[in-house]
Amino acid sequence: DPCRNFHCKRGKVCHADERGKPRCICQDPAACPPTKDYEHVCGTDNKTYDGTCQLFGTKCQLEGTKMGRQLHLDYMGSCKYIPQCTDYEVDQFPLRMRDWLKNILMQYYERDLNTSGILTEKQRSKVEKIYQNDKRLAAGEHPVELLLHDFEKNYHMYVYPVHWQFHQLDQHPVDRLLTHSELAPLRASLVPMEHCITRFFQECDGDRDKLVALKEWCHCFGIKE
């Protein structure tokens, strides 16, 4: 099978021509496998797609058009009303996000205590210090004042989680710049719960070049140079 080890980007599938040469063609959205309701996604055109296969197949078919350039994965789940993010909310967003990233790393660390494999040895040693220090804040919702006070008092505990998340996203390619598609896995899963995340990332892009550099990312989270 000439397509066996031939990879195509999202929205395209391998097809062998009459000479048996593999090439990438647009996925027919109608030919995508059936999906469950929880696999539905919302596009930036505010239209619900049955899954990412259908969304990216549609985007591929619109390639070269303005509509195609503007169509991206907006968030996971069917399209719903997402309230506008206020100035106050976007100011508080980094506090919650920093705390959330720190908690994710600690959960990974706890899981690795039983069965290692999620974090590398270097990551585990960095998170261990945060983990040992973090028993001060019990799990659960924390008021903004407490999160702000803890960030100021225990600043060093929040630096690594912010760097770690950037490097988790910076994969295609690894260039210390985050594109819209690199941000999508984090943003798309959080939009229904954190409606400020889209505006937050837009404002992170200080020079408006549609890329979030490591320096811009850290600045957004209040991390010093």
Short mmCIF file of C-alpha atoms in Angstrom, two decimals:
data_model
loop_
_atom_site.label_atom_id
_atom_site.label_comp_id
_atom_site.label_asym_id
_atom_site.label_seq_id
_atom_site.Cartn_x
_atom_site.Cartn_y
_atom_site.Cartn_z
CA ASP A 1 0.00 0.00 0.00
CA PRO A 2 1.78 3.20 -1.16
CA CYS A 3 -0.15 5.22 1.46
CA ARG A 4 0.92 3.10 4.44
CA ASN A 5 3.72 5.37 5.70
CA PHE A 6 2.69 8.49 3.79
CA HIS A 7 1.46 11.23 6.14
CA CYS A 8 -0.87 14.08 5.24
CA LYS A 9 -1.70 17.14 7.33
CA ARG A 10 -5.08 17.48 9.06
CA GLY A 11 -7.96 17.74 6.64
CA LYS A 12 -6.18 15.71 3.95
CA VAL A 13 -5.98 11.98 3.22
CA CYS A 14 -3.54 9.95 1.15
CA HIS A 15 -4.69 8.81 -2.27
CA ALA A 16 -2.67 6.78 -4.78
CA ASP A 17 -2.91 8.07 -8.36
CA GLU A 18 -3.13 5.86 -11.48
CA ARG A 19 0.65 5.34 -11.37
CA GLY A 20 0.48 4.23 -7.73
CA LYS A 21 2.15 7.41 -6.48
CA PRO A 22 0.79 8.63 -3.13
CA ARG A 23 -0.44 12.21 -2.79
CA CYS A 24 -2.57 14.17 -0.36
CA ILE A 25 -6.10 15.20 -1.30
CA CYS A 26 -8.82 16.93 0.73
CA GLN A 27 -10.82 14.71 3.06
CA ASP A 28 -14.45 14.51 1.92
CA PRO A 29 -16.37 15.75 5.02
CA ALA A 30 -19.28 13.46 4.11
CA ALA A 31 -16.94 10.43 4.23
CA CYS A 32 -15.74 11.08 7.80
CA PRO A 33 -16.48 8.26 10.28
CA PRO A 34 -19.58 8.77 12.47
CA THR A 35 -18.99 10.48 15.82
CA LYS A 36 -20.68 10.68 19.21
CA ASP A 37 -22.30 13.91 20.45
CA TYR A 38 -19.41 14.59 22.85
CA GLU A 39 -16.99 14.57 19.88
CA HIS A 40 -18.72 17.51 18.19
CA VAL A 41 -16.65 20.68 17.77
CA CYS A 42 -17.42 24.33 17.12
CA GLY A 43 -15.67 26.14 14.27
CA THR A 44 -14.75 29.81 14.22
CA ASP A 45 -17.66 30.23 11.76
CA ASN A 46 -19.92 29.43 14.76
CA LYS A 47 -21.05 26.20 13.07
CA THR A 48 -21.12 22.82 14.83
CA TYR A 49 -19.19 20.05 13.07
CA ASP A 50 -19.60 16.34 13.83
CA GLY A 51 -15.90 16.09 14.64
CA THR A 52 -12.44 17.43 13.76
CA CYS A 53 -12.36 15.25 10.61
CA GLN A 54 -15.40 17.08 9.21
CA LEU A 55 -14.11 20.51 10.28
CA PHE A 56 -10.61 20.15 8.79
CA GLY A 57 -11.98 18.42 5.67
CA THR A 58 -14.25 21.44 5.13
CA LYS A 59 -11.32 23.83 5.76
CA CYS A 60 -9.22 21.95 3.18
CA GLN A 61 -11.96 22.20 0.54
CA LEU A 62 -12.06 25.97 1.13
CA GLU A 63 -8.26 26.28 0.74
CA GLY A 64 -7.21 29.48 -0.99
CA THR A 65 -10.39 31.33 -0.01
CA LYS A 66 -10.86 33.94 2.72
CA MET A 67 -13.38 31.64 4.41
CA GLY A 68 -10.84 28.81 4.42
CA ARG A 69 -8.11 30.98 5.96
CA GLN A 70 -10.48 32.15 8.71
CA LEU A 71 -11.91 28.72 9.58
CA HIS A 72 -10.26 27.13 12.63
CA LEU A 73 -11.26 24.91 15.52
CA ASP A 74 -12.82 27.31 18.04
CA TYR A 75 -13.64 24.97 20.92
CA MET A 76 -14.62 21.41 21.84
CA GLY A 77 -18.34 20.64 21.96
CA SER A 78 -21.34 21.95 20.03
CA CYS A 79 -21.52 25.71 19.44
CA LYS A 80 -23.08 27.60 22.31
CA TYR A 81 -23.41 31.17 23.52
CA ILE A 82 -20.03 32.29 24.91
CA PRO A 83 -20.41 35.52 26.96
CA GLN A 84 -18.18 38.51 26.28
CA CYS A 85 -15.09 38.73 28.48
CA THR A 86 -14.98 41.91 30.57
CA ASP A 87 -11.80 43.92 31.28
CA TYR A 88 -11.98 42.87 34.94
CA GLU A 89 -12.28 39.17 34.03
CA VAL A 90 -9.36 39.25 31.58
CA ASP A 91 -7.21 40.93 34.27
CA GLN A 92 -8.02 38.10 36.72
CA PHE A 93 -7.56 35.33 34.14
CA PRO A 94 -3.76 34.86 34.54
CA LEU A 95 -4.25 34.26 38.30
CA ARG A 96 -6.61 31.32 37.69
CA MET A 97 -4.61 30.01 34.75
CA ARG A 98 -1.30 29.99 36.67
CA ASP A 99 -2.93 28.15 39.56
CA TRP A 100 -4.53 25.65 37.14
CA LEU A 101 -1.21 24.91 35.38
CA LYS A 102 0.51 24.40 38.73
CA ASN A 103 -2.24 21.99 39.81
CA ILE A 104 -1.99 19.99 36.56
CA LEU A 105 1.74 19.50 37.07
CA MET A 106 1.17 18.38 40.65
CA GLN A 107 -1.47 15.86 39.53
CA TYR A 108 1.03 14.50 36.98
CA TYR A 109 3.65 14.28 39.72
CA GLU A 110 1.27 12.37 42.03
CA ARG A 111 0.42 9.92 39.23
CA ASP A 112 4.11 9.46 38.47
CA LEU A 113 4.76 8.42 42.08
CA ASN A 114 2.85 5.20 41.33
CA THR A 115 3.55 4.67 37.64
CA SER A 116 6.26 6.88 36.16
CA GLY A 117 6.12 7.99 32.56
CA ILE A 118 4.18 11.26 32.29
CA LEU A 119 6.99 13.58 33.38
CA THR A 120 10.67 13.26 32.54
CA GLU A 121 13.17 12.90 35.39
CA LYS A 122 14.19 16.56 35.01
CA GLN A 123 10.55 17.72 35.06
CA ARG A 124 9.81 15.53 38.09
CA SER A 125 12.64 17.07 40.12
CA LYS A 126 11.38 20.60 39.30
CA VAL A 127 7.77 19.76 40.19
CA GLU A 128 8.80 17.95 43.39
CA LYS A 129 9.82 21.27 45.02
CA ILE A 130 6.53 22.88 43.98
CA TYR A 131 4.61 19.83 45.23
CA GLN A 132 6.27 19.87 48.65
CA ASN A 133 5.59 23.60 49.00
CA ASP A 134 2.00 23.53 47.81
CA LYS A 135 0.24 21.92 50.76
CA ARG A 136 -0.50 25.49 51.94
CA LEU A 137 -3.31 25.94 49.39
CA ALA A 138 -6.00 23.28 49.71
CA ALA A 139 -7.56 22.07 46.45
CA GLY A 140 -10.67 23.81 45.16
CA GLU A 141 -11.81 27.28 44.14
CA HIS A 142 -9.67 30.07 45.55
CA PRO A 143 -10.62 33.75 45.80
CA VAL A 144 -8.67 36.13 43.56
CA GLU A 145 -7.11 37.87 46.57
CA LEU A 146 -5.60 34.61 47.84
CA LEU A 147 -4.21 33.70 44.39
CA LEU A 148 -2.68 37.16 43.98
CA HIS A 149 -1.15 37.05 47.46
CA ASP A 150 0.25 33.56 46.86
CA PHE A 151 1.74 34.56 43.49
CA GLU A 152 3.52 37.52 45.08
CA LYS A 153 4.71 35.51 48.07
CA ASN A 154 5.62 32.26 46.25
CA TYR A 155 6.47 33.64 42.80
CA HIS A 156 9.14 30.98 42.10
CA MET A 157 6.50 28.21 42.27
CA TYR A 158 4.59 29.62 39.30
CA VAL A 159 7.47 30.22 36.88
CA TYR A 160 8.08 26.60 35.85
CA PRO A 161 4.40 25.68 35.19
CA VAL A 162 4.09 28.67 32.82
CA HIS A 163 7.30 27.70 30.95
CA TRP A 164 6.29 24.04 30.91
CA GLN A 165 2.92 24.73 29.25
CA PHE A 166 4.56 26.88 26.56
CA HIS A 167 6.99 24.12 25.64
CA GLN A 168 4.20 21.50 25.67
CA LEU A 169 2.39 23.54 23.01
CA ASP A 170 5.47 24.57 20.98
CA GLN A 171 5.75 21.40 18.88
CA HIS A 172 5.08 22.05 15.18
CA PRO A 173 7.82 23.24 14.76
CA VAL A 174 9.75 23.82 18.00
CA ASP A 175 10.69 27.46 17.40
CA ARG A 176 9.76 29.34 20.63
CA LEU A 177 6.71 30.75 18.83
CA LEU A 178 3.10 29.59 19.22
CA THR A 179 0.83 29.62 16.17
CA HIS A 180 -2.97 29.53 16.24
CA SER A 181 -2.92 25.75 15.58
CA GLU A 182 -0.36 25.14 18.36
CA LEU A 183 -2.53 27.07 20.84
CA ALA A 184 -5.70 25.25 19.70
CA PRO A 185 -5.36 22.09 21.89
CA LEU A 186 -5.29 24.20 25.05
CA ARG A 187 -7.65 26.97 23.97
CA ALA A 188 -10.28 24.75 22.33
CA SER A 189 -10.67 22.54 25.39
CA LEU A 190 -10.97 25.49 27.80
CA VAL A 191 -13.25 27.99 26.00
CA PRO A 192 -16.55 26.58 27.34
CA MET A 193 -15.21 26.85 30.93
CA GLU A 194 -12.95 29.90 30.58
CA HIS A 195 -14.57 32.31 28.14
CA CYS A 196 -11.71 34.83 28.53
CA ILE A 197 -9.06 32.53 27.05
CA THR A 198 -9.54 33.71 23.45
CA ARG A 199 -9.20 37.40 24.34
CA PHE A 200 -6.30 36.58 26.67
CA PHE A 201 -4.29 34.92 23.89
CA GLN A 202 -5.14 37.69 21.43
CA GLU A 203 -3.83 40.29 23.87
CA CYS A 204 -0.73 38.16 24.55
CA ASP A 205 0.29 38.77 20.94
CA GLY A 206 1.71 42.22 21.72
CA ASP A 207 3.19 42.88 18.24
CA ARG A 208 0.06 41.51 16.45
CA ASP A 209 2.07 39.15 14.21
CA LYS A 210 -0.36 36.23 14.89
CA LEU A 211 2.40 34.45 16.86
CA VAL A 212 2.88 34.31 20.63
CA ALA A 213 6.60 34.35 21.46
CA LEU A 214 7.93 32.92 24.73
CA LYS A 215 8.65 36.47 25.95
CA GLU A 216 5.05 37.56 25.17
CA TRP A 217 3.65 34.42 26.84
CA CYS A 218 5.61 35.00 30.06
CA HIS A 219 4.68 38.70 30.10
CA CYS A 220 0.98 37.71 29.90
CA PHE A 221 1.35 35.51 32.96
CA GLY A 222 3.24 38.15 34.95
CA ILE A 223 6.56 36.30 34.77
CA LYS A 224 9.55 38.64 34.88
CA GLU A 225 12.16 38.64 32.13
#
